[in-house]
GROMACS .gro file of C-alpha atoms in nm:
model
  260
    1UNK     CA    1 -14.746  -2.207   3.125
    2UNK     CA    2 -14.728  -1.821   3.110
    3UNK     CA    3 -14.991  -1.800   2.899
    4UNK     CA    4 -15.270  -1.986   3.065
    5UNK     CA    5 -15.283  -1.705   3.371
    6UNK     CA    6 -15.367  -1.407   3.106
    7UNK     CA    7 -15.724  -1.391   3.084
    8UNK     CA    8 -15.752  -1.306   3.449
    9UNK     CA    9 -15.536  -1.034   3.468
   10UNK     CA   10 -15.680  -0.835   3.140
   11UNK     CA   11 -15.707  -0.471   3.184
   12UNK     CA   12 -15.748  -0.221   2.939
   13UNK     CA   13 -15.548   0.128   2.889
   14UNK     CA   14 -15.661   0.391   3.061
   15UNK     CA   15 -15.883   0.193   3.327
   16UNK     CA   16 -15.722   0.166   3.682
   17UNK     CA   17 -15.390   0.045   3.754
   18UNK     CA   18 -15.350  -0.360   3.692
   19UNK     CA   19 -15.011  -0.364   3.862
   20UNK     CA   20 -15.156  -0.431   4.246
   21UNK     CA   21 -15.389  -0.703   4.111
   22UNK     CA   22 -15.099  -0.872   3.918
   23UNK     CA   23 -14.850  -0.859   4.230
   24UNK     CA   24 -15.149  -1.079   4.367
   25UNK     CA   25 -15.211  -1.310   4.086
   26UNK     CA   26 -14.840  -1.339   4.004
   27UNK     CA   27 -14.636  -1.260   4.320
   28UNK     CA   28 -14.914  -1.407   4.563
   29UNK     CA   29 -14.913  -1.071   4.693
   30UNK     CA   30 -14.580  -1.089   4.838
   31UNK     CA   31 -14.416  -0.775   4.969
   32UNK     CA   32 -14.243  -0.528   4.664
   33UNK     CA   33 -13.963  -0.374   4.833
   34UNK     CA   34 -13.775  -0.072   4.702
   35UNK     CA   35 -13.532  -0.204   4.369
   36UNK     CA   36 -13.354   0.086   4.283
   37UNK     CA   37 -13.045   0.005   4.373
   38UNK     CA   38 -13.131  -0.386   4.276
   39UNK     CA   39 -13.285  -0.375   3.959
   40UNK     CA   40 -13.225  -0.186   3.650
   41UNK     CA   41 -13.471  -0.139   3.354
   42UNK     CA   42 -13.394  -0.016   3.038
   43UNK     CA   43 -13.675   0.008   2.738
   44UNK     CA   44 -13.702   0.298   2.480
   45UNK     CA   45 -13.927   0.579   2.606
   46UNK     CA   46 -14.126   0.531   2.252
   47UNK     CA   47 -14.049   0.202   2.060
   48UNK     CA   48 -13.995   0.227   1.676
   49UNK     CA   49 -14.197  -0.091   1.618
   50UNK     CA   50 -14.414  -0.299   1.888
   51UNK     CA   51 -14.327  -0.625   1.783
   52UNK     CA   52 -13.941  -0.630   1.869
   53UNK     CA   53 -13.929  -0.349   2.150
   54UNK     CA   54 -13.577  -0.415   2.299
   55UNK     CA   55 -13.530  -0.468   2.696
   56UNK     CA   56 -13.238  -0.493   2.938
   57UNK     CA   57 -13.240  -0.595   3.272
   58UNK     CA   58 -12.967  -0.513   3.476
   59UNK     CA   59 -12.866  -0.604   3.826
   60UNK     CA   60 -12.735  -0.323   3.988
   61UNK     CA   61 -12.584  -0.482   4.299
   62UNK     CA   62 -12.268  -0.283   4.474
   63UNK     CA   63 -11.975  -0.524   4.447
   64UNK     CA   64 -11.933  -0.556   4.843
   65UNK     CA   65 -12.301  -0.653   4.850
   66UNK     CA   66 -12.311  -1.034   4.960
   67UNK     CA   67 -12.678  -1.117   4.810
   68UNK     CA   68 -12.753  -1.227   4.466
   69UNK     CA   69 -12.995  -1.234   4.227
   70UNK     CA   70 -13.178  -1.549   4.212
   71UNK     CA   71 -13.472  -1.492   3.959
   72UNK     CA   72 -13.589  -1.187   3.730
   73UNK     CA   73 -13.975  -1.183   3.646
   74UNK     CA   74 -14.032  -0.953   3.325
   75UNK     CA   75 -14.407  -0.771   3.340
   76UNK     CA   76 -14.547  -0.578   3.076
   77UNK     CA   77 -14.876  -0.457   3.273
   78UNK     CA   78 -15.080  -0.426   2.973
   79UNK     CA   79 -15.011  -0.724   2.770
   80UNK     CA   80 -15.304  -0.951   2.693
   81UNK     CA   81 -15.046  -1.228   2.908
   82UNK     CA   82 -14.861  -0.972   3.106
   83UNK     CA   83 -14.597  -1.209   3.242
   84UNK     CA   84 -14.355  -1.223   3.008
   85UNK     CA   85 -14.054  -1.451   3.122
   86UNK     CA   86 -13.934  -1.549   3.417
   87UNK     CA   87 -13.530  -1.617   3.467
   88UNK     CA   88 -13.384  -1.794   3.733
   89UNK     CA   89 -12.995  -1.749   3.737
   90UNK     CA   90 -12.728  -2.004   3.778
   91UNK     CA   91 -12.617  -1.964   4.114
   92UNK     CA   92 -12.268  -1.975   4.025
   93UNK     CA   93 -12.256  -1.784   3.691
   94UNK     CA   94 -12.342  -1.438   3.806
   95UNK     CA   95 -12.542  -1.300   3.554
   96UNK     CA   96 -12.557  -0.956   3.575
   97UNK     CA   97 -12.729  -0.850   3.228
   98UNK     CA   98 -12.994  -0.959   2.993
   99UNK     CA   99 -13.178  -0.849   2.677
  100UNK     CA  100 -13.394  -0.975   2.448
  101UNK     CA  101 -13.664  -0.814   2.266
  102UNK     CA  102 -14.058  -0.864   2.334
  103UNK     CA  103 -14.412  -0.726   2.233
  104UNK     CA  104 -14.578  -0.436   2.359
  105UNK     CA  105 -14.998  -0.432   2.305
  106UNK     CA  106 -15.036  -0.056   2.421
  107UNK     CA  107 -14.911   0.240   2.662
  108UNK     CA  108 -14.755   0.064   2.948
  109UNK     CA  109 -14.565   0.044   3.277
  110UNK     CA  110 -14.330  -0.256   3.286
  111UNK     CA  111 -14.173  -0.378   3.589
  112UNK     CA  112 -13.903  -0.542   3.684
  113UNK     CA  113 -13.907  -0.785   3.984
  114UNK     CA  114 -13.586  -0.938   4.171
  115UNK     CA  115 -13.585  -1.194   4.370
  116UNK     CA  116 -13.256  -1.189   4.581
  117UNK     CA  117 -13.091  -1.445   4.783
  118UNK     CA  118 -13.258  -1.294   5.101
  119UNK     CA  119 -13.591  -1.403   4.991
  120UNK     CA  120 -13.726  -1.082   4.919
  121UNK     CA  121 -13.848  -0.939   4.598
  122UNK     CA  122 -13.801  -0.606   4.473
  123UNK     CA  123 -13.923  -0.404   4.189
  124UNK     CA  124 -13.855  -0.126   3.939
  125UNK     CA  125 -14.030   0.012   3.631
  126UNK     CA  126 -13.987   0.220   3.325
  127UNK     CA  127 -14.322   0.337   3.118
  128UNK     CA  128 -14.317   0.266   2.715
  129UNK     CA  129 -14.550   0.396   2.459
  130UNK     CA  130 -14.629   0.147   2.182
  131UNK     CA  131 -14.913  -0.005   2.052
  132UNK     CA  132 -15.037  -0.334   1.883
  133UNK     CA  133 -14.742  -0.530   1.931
  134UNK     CA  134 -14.944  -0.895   1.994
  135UNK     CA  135 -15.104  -0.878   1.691
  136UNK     CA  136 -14.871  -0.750   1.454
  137UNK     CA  137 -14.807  -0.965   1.160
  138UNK     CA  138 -14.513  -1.211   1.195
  139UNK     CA  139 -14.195  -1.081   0.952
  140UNK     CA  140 -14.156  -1.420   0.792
  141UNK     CA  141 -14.429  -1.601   0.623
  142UNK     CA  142 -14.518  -1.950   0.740
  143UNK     CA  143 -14.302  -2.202   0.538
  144UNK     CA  144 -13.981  -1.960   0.599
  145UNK     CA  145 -14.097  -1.979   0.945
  146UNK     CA  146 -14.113  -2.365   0.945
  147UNK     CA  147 -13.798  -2.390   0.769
  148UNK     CA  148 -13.640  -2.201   1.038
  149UNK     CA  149 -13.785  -2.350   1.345
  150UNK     CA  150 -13.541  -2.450   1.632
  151UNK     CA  151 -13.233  -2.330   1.436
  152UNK     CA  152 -13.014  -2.166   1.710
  153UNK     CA  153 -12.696  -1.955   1.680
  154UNK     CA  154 -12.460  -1.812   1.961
  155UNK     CA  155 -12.236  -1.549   1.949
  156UNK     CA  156 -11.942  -1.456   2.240
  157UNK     CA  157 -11.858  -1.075   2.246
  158UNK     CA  158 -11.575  -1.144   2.453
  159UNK     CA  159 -11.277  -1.333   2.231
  160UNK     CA  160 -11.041  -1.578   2.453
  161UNK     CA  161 -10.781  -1.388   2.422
  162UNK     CA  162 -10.901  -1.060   2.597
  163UNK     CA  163 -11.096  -1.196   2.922
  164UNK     CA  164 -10.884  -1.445   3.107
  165UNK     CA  165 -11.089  -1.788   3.147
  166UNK     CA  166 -11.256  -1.661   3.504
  167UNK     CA  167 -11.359  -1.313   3.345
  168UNK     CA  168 -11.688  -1.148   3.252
  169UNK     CA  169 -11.829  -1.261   2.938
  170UNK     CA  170 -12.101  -1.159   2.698
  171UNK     CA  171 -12.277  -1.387   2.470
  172UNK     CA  172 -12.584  -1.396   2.285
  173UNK     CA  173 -12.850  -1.720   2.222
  174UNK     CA  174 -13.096  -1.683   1.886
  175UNK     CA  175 -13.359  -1.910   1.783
  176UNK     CA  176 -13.570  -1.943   1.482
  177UNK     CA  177 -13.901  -1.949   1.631
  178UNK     CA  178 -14.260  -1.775   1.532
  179UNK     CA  179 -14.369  -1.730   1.865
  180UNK     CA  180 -14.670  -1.725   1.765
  181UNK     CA  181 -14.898  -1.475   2.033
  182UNK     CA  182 -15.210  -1.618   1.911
  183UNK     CA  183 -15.376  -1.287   1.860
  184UNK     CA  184 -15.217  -1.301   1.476
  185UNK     CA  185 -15.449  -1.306   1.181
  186UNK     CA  186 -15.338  -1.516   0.910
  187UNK     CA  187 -15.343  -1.227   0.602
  188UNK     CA  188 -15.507  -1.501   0.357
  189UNK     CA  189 -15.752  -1.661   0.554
  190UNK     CA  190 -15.870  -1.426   0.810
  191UNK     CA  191 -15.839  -1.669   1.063
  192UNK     CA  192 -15.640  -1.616   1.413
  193UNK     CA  193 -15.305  -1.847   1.391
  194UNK     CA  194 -15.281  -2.026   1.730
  195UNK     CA  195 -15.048  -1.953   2.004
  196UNK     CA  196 -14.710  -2.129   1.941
  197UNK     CA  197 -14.390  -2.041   2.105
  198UNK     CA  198 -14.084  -2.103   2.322
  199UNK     CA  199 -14.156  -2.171   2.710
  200UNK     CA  200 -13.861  -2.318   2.848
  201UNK     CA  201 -13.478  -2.230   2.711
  202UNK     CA  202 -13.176  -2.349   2.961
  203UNK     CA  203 -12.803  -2.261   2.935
  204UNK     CA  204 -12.535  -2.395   3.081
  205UNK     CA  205 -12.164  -2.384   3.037
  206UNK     CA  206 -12.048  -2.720   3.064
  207UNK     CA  207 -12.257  -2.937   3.296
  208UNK     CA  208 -12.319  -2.572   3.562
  209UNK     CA  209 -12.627  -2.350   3.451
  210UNK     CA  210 -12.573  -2.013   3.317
  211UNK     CA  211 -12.969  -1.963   3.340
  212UNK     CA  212 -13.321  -2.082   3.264
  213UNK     CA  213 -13.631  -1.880   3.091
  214UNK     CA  214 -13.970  -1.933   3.136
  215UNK     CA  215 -14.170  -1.759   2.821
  216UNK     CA  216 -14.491  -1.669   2.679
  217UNK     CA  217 -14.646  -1.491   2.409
  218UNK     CA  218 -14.520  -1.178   2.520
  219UNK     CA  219 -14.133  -1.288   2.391
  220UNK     CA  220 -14.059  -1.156   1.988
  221UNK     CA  221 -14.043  -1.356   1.705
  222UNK     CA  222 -13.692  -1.537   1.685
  223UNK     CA  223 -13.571  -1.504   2.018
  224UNK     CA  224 -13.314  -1.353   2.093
  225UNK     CA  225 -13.121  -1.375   2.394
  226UNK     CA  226 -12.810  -1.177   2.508
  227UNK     CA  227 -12.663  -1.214   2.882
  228UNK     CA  228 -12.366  -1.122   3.059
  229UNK     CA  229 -12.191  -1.375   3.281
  230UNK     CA  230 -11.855  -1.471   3.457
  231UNK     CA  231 -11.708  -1.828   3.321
  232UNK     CA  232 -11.545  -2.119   3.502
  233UNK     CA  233 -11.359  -2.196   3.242
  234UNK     CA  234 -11.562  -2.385   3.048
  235UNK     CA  235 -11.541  -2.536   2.677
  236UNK     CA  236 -11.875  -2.556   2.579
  237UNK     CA  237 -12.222  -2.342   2.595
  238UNK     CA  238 -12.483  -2.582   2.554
  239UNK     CA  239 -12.890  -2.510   2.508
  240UNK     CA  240 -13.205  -2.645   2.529
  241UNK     CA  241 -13.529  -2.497   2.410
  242UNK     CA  242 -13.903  -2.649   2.435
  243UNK     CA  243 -14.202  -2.479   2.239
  244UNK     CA  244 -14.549  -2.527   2.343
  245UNK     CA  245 -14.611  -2.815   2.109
  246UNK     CA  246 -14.365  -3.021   2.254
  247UNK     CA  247 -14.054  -2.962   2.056
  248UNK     CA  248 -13.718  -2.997   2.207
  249UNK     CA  249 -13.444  -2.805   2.033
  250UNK     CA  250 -13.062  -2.857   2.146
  251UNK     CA  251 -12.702  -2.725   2.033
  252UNK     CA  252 -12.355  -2.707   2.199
  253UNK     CA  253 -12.109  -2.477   2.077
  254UNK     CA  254 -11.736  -2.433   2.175
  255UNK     CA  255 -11.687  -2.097   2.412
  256UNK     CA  256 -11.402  -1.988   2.158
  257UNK     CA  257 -11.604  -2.004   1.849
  258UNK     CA  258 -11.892  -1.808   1.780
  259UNK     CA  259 -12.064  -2.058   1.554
  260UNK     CA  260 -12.215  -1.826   1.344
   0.00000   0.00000   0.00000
């Protein structure tokens, strides 16, 4: 679970630089090549609010280039649990863009790390400036919050009729979750609400994975998920989320209807 490494790998702004000491704890100290021409990064310079900073990851893989991208590990060096997801890619779909929207505690590098089909891993970074992200107050009170919990919606971008059935696609997964960072304080009661929140999500597009995420506290309220991909022609985009109290959530959607 993401969150149970966090304590370890604390550091606060302005102290020395956590990134080689998480490369250890999370990478095992494996070798960071070069990812500029891997890896793309995109955050705003200076978010407008903490909670829901937006972030795109972007392989940036040359056509004729005969590796893929097998797994994308989002850190956020700063973060009380700086590991915030982990996504391995369906090694048929060719995912080649994802954003979603996550929490940032203070001033921060956050990197970028891409695991390619040669077995090596290689990073890039971009710095943001925001502050108090974790513990901002969740946007919905707790019984909307209840009443919404494992709801999912998908959205295509692409219609039918403008990508033939083997073309790129864009399409978007959201889920009514608190995420809960556990560094909330409940406004009435003064008390810390506990840590609750999506750690595993899976998509596939019929029966062959589109991609798998591994979250923690780090990931916004709601969830929000949007990925570019190439489809084999399937009929259906199915899902399957798990929170940390054991909730399963599932929903299958036809690819021609946005079931909104």
């Amino acid at each position: 679970m993401l969150v149970a490494a966090p304590l370890a790998l604390l550091a606060a702004p302005g102290t020395t630089d956590p990134w080689p000491g998480l490369v250890q704890d999370i990478f095992d100290n494996r070798p960071m090549n070069d990812g500029s021409d891997v890896i793309g990064i995109e955050m705003p310079v200076r978010a407008e609010d903490a909670a829901i900073v937006p972030v795109t990851l972007r392989s940036k893989l040359s056509p004729g280039d005969s590796r893929q991208v097998r797994s994308i590990t989002l850190v956020i060096d700063q973060n009380p649990a700086p590991m915030a997801a982990k996504f391995q890619l369906g090694p048929d779909a060719k995912v080649s863009e994802i954003s979603t929207r996550v929490r940032v505690n203070n001033y921060t590098d956050v990197h970028a790390v891409a695991e390619l089909s040669d077995g090596k891993l290689y990073m890039a970074k971009t710095y943001v400036k925001a502050s108090g992200g974790c513990s901002a107050p969740a946007a919905k009170n707790a019984d909307e919050a209840k009443a919404r919990l494992g709801q999912m919606r998908y959205r295509q971008f692409a219609k039918a009729a403008e990508e033939p059935a083997s073309g790129v696609r864009e399409a978007q997964i959201m889920i009514g979750h608190p995420n809960n960072s556990g560094l909330q304080m409940d406004q009435i009661t003064q008390l810390y609400v506990p840590a609750f929140f999506i750690n595993e999500l899976r998509l596939w597009q019929d029966d062959s994975l589109v991609l798998t995420m591994e979250g923690g506290i780090s990931i916004s309220e709601d969830p929000n998920i949007r990925f570019t991909y190439v489809s084999n022609g399937a009929k259906h985009i199915r899902a399957e989320a798990k929170d940390t109290e054991g909730h399963v959530f599932q929903r299958e959607w036809q690819v021609d209807n946005s079931g909104m």
